[in-house]
XYZ file of C-alpha atoms in Angstrom:
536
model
C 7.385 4.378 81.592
C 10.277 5.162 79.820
C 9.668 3.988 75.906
C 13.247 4.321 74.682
C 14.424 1.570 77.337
C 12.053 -1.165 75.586
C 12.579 -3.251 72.164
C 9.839 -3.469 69.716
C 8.146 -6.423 70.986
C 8.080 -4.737 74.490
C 6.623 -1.724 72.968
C 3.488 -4.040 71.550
C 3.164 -5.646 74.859
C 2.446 -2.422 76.206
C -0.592 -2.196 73.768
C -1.190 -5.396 74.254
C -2.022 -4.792 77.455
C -4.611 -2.152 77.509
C -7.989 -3.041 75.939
C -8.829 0.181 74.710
C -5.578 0.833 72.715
C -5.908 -2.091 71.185
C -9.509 -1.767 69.611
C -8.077 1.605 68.558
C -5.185 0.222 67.100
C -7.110 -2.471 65.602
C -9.738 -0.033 63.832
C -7.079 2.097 62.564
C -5.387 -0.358 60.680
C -8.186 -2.447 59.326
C -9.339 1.300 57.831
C -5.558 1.831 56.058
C -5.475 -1.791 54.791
C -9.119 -1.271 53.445
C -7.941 2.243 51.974
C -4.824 0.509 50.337
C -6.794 -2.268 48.834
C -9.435 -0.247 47.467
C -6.830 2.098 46.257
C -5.032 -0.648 44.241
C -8.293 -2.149 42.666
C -9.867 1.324 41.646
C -5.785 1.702 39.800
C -6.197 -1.728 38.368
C -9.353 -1.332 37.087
C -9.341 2.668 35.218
C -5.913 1.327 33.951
C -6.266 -2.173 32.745
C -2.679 -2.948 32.661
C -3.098 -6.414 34.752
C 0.887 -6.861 34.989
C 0.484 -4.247 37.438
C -1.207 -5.647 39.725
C -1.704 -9.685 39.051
C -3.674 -10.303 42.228
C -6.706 -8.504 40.633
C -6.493 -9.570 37.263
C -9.094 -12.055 37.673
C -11.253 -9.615 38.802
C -10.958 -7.709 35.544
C -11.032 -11.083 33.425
C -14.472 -11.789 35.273
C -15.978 -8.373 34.587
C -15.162 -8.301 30.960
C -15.687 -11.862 30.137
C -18.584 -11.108 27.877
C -17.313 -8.330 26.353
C -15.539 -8.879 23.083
C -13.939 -5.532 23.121
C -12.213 -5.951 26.776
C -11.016 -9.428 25.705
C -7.352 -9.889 26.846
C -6.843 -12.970 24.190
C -8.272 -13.339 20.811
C -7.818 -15.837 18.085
C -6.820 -15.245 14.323
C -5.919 -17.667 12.087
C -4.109 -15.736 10.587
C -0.814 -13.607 10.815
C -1.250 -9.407 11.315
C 1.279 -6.823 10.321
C 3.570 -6.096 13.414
C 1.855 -3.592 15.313
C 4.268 -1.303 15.069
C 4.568 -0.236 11.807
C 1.961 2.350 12.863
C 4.268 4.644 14.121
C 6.663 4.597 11.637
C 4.778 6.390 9.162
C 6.330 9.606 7.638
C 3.050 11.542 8.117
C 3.201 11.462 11.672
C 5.949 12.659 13.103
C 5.760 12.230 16.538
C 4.039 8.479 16.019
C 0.488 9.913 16.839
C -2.253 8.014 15.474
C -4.518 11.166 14.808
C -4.185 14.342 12.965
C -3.260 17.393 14.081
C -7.023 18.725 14.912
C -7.675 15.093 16.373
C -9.973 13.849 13.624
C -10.423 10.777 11.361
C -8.897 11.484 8.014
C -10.246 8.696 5.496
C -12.674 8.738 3.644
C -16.457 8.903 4.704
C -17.552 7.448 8.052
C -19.236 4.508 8.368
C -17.644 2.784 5.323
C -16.018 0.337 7.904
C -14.710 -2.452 5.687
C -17.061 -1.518 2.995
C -20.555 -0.508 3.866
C -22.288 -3.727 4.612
C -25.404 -3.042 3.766
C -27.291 -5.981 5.091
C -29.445 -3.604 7.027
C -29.358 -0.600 4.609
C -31.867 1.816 6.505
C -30.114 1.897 9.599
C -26.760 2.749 7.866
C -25.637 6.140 7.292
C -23.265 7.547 4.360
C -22.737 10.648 6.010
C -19.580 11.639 3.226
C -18.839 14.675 6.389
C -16.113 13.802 8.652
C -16.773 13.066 12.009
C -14.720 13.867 15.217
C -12.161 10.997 15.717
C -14.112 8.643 18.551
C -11.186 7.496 19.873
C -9.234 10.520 21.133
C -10.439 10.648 24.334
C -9.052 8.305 25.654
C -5.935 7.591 27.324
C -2.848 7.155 25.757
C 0.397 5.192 26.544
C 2.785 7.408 27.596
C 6.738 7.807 25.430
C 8.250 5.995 28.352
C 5.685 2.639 28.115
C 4.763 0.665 25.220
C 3.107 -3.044 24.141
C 4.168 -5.659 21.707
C 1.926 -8.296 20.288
C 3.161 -12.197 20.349
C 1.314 -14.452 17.857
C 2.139 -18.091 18.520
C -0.322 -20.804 17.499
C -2.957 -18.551 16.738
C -3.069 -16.900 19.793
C -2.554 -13.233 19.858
C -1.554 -12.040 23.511
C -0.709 -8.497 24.630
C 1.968 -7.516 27.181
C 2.987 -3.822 28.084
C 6.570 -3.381 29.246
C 7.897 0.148 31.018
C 10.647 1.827 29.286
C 10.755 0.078 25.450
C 10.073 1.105 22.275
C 6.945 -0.208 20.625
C 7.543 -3.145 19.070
C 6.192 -6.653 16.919
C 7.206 -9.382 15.480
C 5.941 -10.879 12.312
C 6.818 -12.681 9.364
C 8.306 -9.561 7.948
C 10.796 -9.544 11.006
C 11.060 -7.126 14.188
C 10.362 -3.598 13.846
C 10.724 -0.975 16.833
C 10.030 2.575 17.130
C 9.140 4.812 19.605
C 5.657 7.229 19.854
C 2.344 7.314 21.451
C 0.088 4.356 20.752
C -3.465 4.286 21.239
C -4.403 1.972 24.014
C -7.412 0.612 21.708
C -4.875 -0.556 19.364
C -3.806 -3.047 21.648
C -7.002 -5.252 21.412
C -6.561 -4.871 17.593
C -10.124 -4.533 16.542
C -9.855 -5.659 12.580
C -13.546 -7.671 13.240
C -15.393 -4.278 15.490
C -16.973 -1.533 13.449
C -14.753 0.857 14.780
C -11.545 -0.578 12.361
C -12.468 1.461 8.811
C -9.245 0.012 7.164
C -9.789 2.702 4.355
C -8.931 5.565 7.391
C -5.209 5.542 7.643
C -2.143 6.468 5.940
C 1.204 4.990 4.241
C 4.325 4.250 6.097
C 7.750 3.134 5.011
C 8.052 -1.017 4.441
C 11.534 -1.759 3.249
C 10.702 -5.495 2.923
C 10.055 -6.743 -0.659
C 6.726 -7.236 -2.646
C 4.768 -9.965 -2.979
C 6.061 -11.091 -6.084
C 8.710 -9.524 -8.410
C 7.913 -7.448 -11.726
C 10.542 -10.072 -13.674
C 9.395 -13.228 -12.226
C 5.538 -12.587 -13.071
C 5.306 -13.032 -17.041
C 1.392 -11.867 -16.571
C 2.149 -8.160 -16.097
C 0.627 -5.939 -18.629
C 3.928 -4.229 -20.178
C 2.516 -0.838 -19.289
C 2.313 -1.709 -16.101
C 5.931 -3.116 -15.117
C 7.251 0.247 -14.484
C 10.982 -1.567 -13.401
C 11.262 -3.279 -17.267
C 10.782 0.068 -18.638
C 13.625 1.312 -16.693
C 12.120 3.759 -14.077
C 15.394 3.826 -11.949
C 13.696 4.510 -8.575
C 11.964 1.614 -6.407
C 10.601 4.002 -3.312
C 6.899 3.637 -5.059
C 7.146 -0.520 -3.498
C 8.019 0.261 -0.134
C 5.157 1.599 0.979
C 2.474 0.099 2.823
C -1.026 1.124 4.021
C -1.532 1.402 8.199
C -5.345 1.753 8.828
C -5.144 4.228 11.970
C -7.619 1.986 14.310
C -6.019 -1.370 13.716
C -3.925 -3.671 11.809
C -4.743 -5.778 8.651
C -3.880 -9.564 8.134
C -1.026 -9.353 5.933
C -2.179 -11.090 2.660
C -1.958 -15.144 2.641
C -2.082 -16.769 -0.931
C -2.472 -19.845 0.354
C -5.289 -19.243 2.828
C -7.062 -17.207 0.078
C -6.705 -19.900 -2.361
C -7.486 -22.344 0.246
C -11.142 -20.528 0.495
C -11.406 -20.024 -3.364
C -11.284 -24.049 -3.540
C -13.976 -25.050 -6.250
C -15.096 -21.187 -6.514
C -14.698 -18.279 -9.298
C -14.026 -14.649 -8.616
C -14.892 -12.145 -11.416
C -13.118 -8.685 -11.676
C -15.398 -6.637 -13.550
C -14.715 -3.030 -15.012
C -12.363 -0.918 -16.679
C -8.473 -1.292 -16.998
C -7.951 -0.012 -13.603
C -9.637 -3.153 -12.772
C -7.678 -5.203 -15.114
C -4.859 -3.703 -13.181
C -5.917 -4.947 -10.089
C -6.751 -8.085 -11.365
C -3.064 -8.768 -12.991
C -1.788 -7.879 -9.684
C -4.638 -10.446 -7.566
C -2.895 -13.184 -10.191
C 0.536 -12.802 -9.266
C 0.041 -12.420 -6.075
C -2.205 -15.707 -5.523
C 0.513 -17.191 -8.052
C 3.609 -16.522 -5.760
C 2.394 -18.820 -3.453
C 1.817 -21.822 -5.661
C 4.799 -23.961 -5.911
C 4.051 -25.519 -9.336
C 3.939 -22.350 -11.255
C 2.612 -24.285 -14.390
C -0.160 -25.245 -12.749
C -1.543 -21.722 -13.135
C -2.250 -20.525 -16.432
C -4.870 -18.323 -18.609
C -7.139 -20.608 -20.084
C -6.940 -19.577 -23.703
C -3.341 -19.419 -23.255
C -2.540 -15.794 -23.847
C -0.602 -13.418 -22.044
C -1.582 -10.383 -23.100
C -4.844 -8.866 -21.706
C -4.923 -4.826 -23.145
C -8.258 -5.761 -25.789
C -11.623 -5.355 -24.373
C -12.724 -9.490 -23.714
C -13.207 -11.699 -21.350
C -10.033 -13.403 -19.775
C -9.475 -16.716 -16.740
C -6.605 -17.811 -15.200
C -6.775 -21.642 -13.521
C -5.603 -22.198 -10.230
C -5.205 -26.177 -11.073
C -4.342 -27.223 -7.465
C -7.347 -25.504 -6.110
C -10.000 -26.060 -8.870
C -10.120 -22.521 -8.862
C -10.729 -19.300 -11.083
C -9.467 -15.699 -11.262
C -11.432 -13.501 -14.049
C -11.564 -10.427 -15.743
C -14.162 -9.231 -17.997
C -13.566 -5.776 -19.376
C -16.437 -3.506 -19.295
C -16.283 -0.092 -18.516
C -19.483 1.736 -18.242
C -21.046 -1.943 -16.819
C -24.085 -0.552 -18.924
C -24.198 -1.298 -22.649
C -22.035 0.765 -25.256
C -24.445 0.677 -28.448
C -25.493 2.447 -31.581
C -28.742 4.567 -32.656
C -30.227 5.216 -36.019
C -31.116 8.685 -36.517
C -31.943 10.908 -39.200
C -28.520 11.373 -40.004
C -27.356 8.059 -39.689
C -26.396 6.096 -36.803
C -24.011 7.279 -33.960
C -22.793 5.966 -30.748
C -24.955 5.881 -27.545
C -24.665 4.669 -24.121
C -28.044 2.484 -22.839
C -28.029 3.794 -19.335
C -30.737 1.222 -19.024
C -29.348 -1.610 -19.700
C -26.062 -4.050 -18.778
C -23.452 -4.548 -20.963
C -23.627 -7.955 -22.667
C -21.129 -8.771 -21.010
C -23.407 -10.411 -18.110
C -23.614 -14.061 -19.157
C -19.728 -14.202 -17.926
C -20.060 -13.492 -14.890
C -23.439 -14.579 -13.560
C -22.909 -17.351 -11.394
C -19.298 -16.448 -10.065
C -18.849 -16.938 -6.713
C -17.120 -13.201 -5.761
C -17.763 -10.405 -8.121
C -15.818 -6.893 -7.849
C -16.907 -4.299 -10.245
C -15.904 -0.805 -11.071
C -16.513 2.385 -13.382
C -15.829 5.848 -13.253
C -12.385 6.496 -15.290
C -14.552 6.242 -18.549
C -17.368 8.947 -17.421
C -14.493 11.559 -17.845
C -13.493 10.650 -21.336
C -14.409 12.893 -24.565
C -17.504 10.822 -25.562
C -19.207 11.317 -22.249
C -18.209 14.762 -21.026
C -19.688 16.412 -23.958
C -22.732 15.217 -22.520
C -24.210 15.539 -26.112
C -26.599 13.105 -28.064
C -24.974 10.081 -26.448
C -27.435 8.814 -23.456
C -29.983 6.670 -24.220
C -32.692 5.197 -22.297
C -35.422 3.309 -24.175
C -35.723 4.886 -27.718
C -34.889 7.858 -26.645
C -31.632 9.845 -26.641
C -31.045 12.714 -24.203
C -29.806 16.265 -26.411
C -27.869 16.482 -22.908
C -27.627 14.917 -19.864
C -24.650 16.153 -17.155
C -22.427 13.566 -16.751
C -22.658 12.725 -12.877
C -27.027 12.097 -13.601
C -25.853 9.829 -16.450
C -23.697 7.501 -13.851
C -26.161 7.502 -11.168
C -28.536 6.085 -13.653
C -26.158 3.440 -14.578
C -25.321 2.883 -11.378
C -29.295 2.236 -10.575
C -29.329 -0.251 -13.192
C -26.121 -2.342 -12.229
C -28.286 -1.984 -8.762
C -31.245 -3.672 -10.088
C -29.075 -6.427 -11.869
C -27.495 -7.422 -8.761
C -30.673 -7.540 -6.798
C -32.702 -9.726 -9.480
C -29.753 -12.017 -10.448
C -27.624 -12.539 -7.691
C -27.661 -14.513 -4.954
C -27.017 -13.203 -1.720
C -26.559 -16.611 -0.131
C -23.875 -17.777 -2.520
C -22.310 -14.784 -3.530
C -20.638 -11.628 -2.696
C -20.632 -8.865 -4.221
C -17.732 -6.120 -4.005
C -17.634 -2.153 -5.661
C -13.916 -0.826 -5.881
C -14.321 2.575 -5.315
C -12.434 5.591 -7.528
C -8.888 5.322 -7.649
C -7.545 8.782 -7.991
C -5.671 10.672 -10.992
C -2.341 12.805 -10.552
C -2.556 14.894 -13.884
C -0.119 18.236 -13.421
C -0.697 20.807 -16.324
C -3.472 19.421 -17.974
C -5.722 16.308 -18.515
C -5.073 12.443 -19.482
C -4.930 13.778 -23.509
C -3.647 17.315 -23.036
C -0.326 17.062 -21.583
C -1.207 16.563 -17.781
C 2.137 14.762 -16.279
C 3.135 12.961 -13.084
C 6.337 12.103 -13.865
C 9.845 12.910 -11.629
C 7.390 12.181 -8.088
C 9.251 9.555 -5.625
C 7.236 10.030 -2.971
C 3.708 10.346 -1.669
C 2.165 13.182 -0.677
C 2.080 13.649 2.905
C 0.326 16.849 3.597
C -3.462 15.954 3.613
C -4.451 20.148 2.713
C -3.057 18.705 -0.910
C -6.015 16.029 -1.449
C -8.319 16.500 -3.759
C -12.469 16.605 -2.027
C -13.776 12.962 -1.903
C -15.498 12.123 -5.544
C -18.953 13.017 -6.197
C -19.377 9.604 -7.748
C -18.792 7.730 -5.051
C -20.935 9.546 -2.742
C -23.843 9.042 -5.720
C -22.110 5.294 -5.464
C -22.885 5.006 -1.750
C -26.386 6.154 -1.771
C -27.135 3.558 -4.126
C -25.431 0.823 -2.605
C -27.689 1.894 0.616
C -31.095 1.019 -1.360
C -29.988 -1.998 -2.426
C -31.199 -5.549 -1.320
C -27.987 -7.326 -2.113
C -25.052 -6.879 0.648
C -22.240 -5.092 -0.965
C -18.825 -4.230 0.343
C -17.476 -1.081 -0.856
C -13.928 -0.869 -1.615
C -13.327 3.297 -0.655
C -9.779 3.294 -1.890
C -10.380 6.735 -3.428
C -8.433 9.052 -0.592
C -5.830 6.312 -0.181
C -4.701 6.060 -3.385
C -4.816 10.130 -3.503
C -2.146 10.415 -1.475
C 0.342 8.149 -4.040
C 0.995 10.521 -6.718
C 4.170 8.936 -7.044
C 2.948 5.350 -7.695
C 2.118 6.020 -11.618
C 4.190 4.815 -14.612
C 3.782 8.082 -15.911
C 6.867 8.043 -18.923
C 7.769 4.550 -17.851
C 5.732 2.735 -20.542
C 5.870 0.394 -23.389
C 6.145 3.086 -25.441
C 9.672 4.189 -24.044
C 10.589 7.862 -22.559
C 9.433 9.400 -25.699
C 5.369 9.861 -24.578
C 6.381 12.823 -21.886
C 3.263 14.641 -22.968
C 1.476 11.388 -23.455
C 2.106 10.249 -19.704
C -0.100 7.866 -17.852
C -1.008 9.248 -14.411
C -4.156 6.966 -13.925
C -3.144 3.310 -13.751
C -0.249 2.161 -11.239
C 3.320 0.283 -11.295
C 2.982 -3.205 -10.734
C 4.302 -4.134 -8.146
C 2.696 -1.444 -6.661
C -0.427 0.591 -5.561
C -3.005 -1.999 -6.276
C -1.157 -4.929 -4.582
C -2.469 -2.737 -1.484
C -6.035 -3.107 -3.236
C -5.783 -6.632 -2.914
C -4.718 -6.588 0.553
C -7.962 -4.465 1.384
C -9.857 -6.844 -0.466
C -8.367 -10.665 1.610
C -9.003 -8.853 4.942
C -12.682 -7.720 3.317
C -13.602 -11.100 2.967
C -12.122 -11.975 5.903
C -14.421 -9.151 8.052
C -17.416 -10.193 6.074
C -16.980 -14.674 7.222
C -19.200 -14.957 4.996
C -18.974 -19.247 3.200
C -15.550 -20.356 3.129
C -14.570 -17.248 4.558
C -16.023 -17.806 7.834
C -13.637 -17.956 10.735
């Protein structure tokens, strides 16, 4: 039979017609169809990009229904930074998300939001770095990219071929182009995995939180733009965690939880400054700006005391209480005479101020370098007796061991939470804080991580402790982040005018500035921990 002479349909008739073509026929194509459908689900499912393929993304909703870190939709009540801003940072280059030998780079592993230490013996505070968990797996190729929609507290993913990576916040609309990390799409600020402190600084053009002139509760070495400093680069950064994004701070919804509650800042003045920076923050969102005010009406906060500013609308407080060794500055009669002494074994007096707050955050550390305690000489004392010498670092773990025991007898794990900033770092050039060390004419941050100093013995004496302790305690490990911002200091810029060049301050920040970020780390803390009124 000639073929060519028939149509199309003829041509099937002709199959039609004979039994045993037909089963042939038949078998053959239920095998491709099976081949093709298989084909497309195995695709759909290694890829888990459901746009692809919508007739099978029920299938992958069904399979990872009960598994929170599969979820295709998750609710926060709260607004994130656009996702984008990750790869915009000016230490990556090419908008990876990982170093160039594919490792974490912050800090000490496992100090994911601050070391909750509710079940201390199974946590490790392993200070070595560990190989970065996450780069093995796939990632989205330059040509394909996501952007995150938030509307009514839903937070929905979609990835389109061929655009840039971008999100859309309060901020605005950012886009930029790089590789992303496919975990970043399910945003994991609540998993383990997200250790906000692991990240690095990219540009942010948009403005503070609040403005140096229109907060009259900045300490006037501090406000680094009234003394003049004629660069504002030091603002316009702002910290990207490498494994997810951080709720961008809310005053409202922070003073919202804080109804009827205190929070205490405990510690030295790099405390105070991130206390004076917590106020004006939580005070640019109040619209009746005399309804916040220091209690005993002053403005000025540079003595040694005990300071509260009232949130009226909330019922509210905000405190400071300076103390910087947390254990007990006191005197010792010798043979001699009496001299100074530190009681490593007991709190500073301080206490009774504190004691029932709701949140405390403490800190020490600047002060253990300072003359009195370096020389290590006839200064510790424990009981009646005063160590000839005693090396500095086994002097602050045994204060730290006694603000450990404090917390454990006195505080109240069920009402409050307890917080330990960790040590913010120094940019001294030529010499020390009172020898001419300088940090002045820097406009940027550093960028090249070989230039960071090793992490602080301190805090890794800091962690163990926090480890033995009953009380759950979030650590704050700010120490490697705020290494890299050597140029967020107000160095010359002081009260004291451009005269004190060898008399520079390269410990404390600008405000607006470095510990703004601090405070940012500390809402989406609270946040992570739900603990109270901070529960989702």
């Amino acid at each position: 039979m000639d073929f060519k002479r028939l149509g199309f349909s003829d041509q099937l008739s002709q199959y039609a017609a004979s039994p045993s073509k037909k089963v042939a026929s038949g078998w053959w194509l239920a095998m491709a169809a099976t081949f093709v459908v298989a084909s497309l689900f195995f695709l759909n499912s290694s890829v888990k990009i459901p746009f692809l393929f919508p007739a099978f993304q029920g299938l992958n909703s069904l399979g990872s229904r009960n598994s929170s870190s599969e979820r295709s939709h998750l609710y926060w009540p709260f607004s994130f930074s656009p996702v984008s801003s990750c790869c915009s940072g000016a230490g990556s280059g090419d908008g990876s998300l990982m170093d160039s030998e594919g490792r974490r780079t912050g800090g000490i592993v496992d100090t994911h939001f601050g070391n909750f230490t509710e079940n201390p013996k199974n946590e490790s505070f392993d200070s070595k770095e560990e190989e970065n968990p996450r780069k093995n797996y796939s990632q989205i190729g330059r040509s394909e990219s996501f952007s995150n929609v938030i509307d009514k507290g839903i937070v929905s993913f979609e990835i389109r071929k061929n655009e840039s990576v971008s999100g859309e916040g309060q901020n605005g609309t950012n886009a930029q182009n790089g590789t992303v990390d496919l975990l970043r799409m399910e945003m994991n600020f609540y998993k383990k995995e997200c250790d906000i402190y692991d990240g690095e600084w990219v540009r942010d053009d948009t403005k503070p939180y609040y403005l140096s002139g229109l907060c009259p509760y900045i300490d006037r070495d501090f406000d680094c733009h009234f003394n003049k400093r004629p660069d504002d680069g030091y603002i316009k950064w702002k910290w990207q965690p490498y494994a997810c994004d951080i709720p961008s701070f809310n005053s409202t919804d922070f003073l919202e939880k804080m109804r009827g509650k205190s929070l205490v800042i405990v510690g030295d003045s790099l405390n105070r400054n991130m206390w004076e920076s917590l106020v004006c923050m939580l005070r640019a969102g109040v619209h009746d700006k005399n309804r916040v005010y220091e209690i005993s009406g002053r403005s000025k906060f540079k003595k040694k005391g005990f300071y509260a500013f009232r949130f009226e609308d909330y019922n509210c407080s905000v405190d400071f209480v300076g103390s910087p060794f947390l254990v007990r500055e006191s005197t010792f009669n010798g043979v001699n005479g009496s001299f100074e002494t530190l009681r490593l074994d007991l709190m500073d007096q301080t206490t009774p101020m504190y004691n029932d707050a709701d949140i405390m955050i403490f800190n020490t550390g600047h002060w253990w370098t300072h003359e009195k305690t370096s020389r290590r000489e006839d200064y510790y004392q424990e009981g009646d007796h005063v160590h000839t010498r005693l090396k500095v670092l086994e002097a602050y773990k045994r204060a730290l061991h006694t603000w450990a025991r404090w917390v454990d007898s006195n505080v109240d794990p069920n009402r409050t939470q307890v917080i330990f900033r960790g040590y913010s770092a120094t940019h001294f050039r030529g010499g020390r804080w009172n020898s001419g060390g300088q940090c002045h004419n820097e406009t940027e941050p550093i960028f090249n991580k070989k230039q960071l100093a090793k992490y602080p013995s301190k805090m890794k004496a800091l962690e163990r402790v926090i480890r033995d302790m009953k009380t759950p305690v979030v650590y704050m490990n700010i120490s490697r982040l705020t290494d890299y911002r050597k140029d967020g200091h107000p160095s010359v810029y002081r009260a004291e005018g451009h005269n004190g060049v060898h008399a520079q301050d390269c410990s404390h920040w600008c405000l607006p500035g470095v510990p703004d970020t601090w405070n940012e780390l500390l809402y989406a803390s609270l946040l992570k921990s739900g603990r109270g009124s901070w529960a989702n």
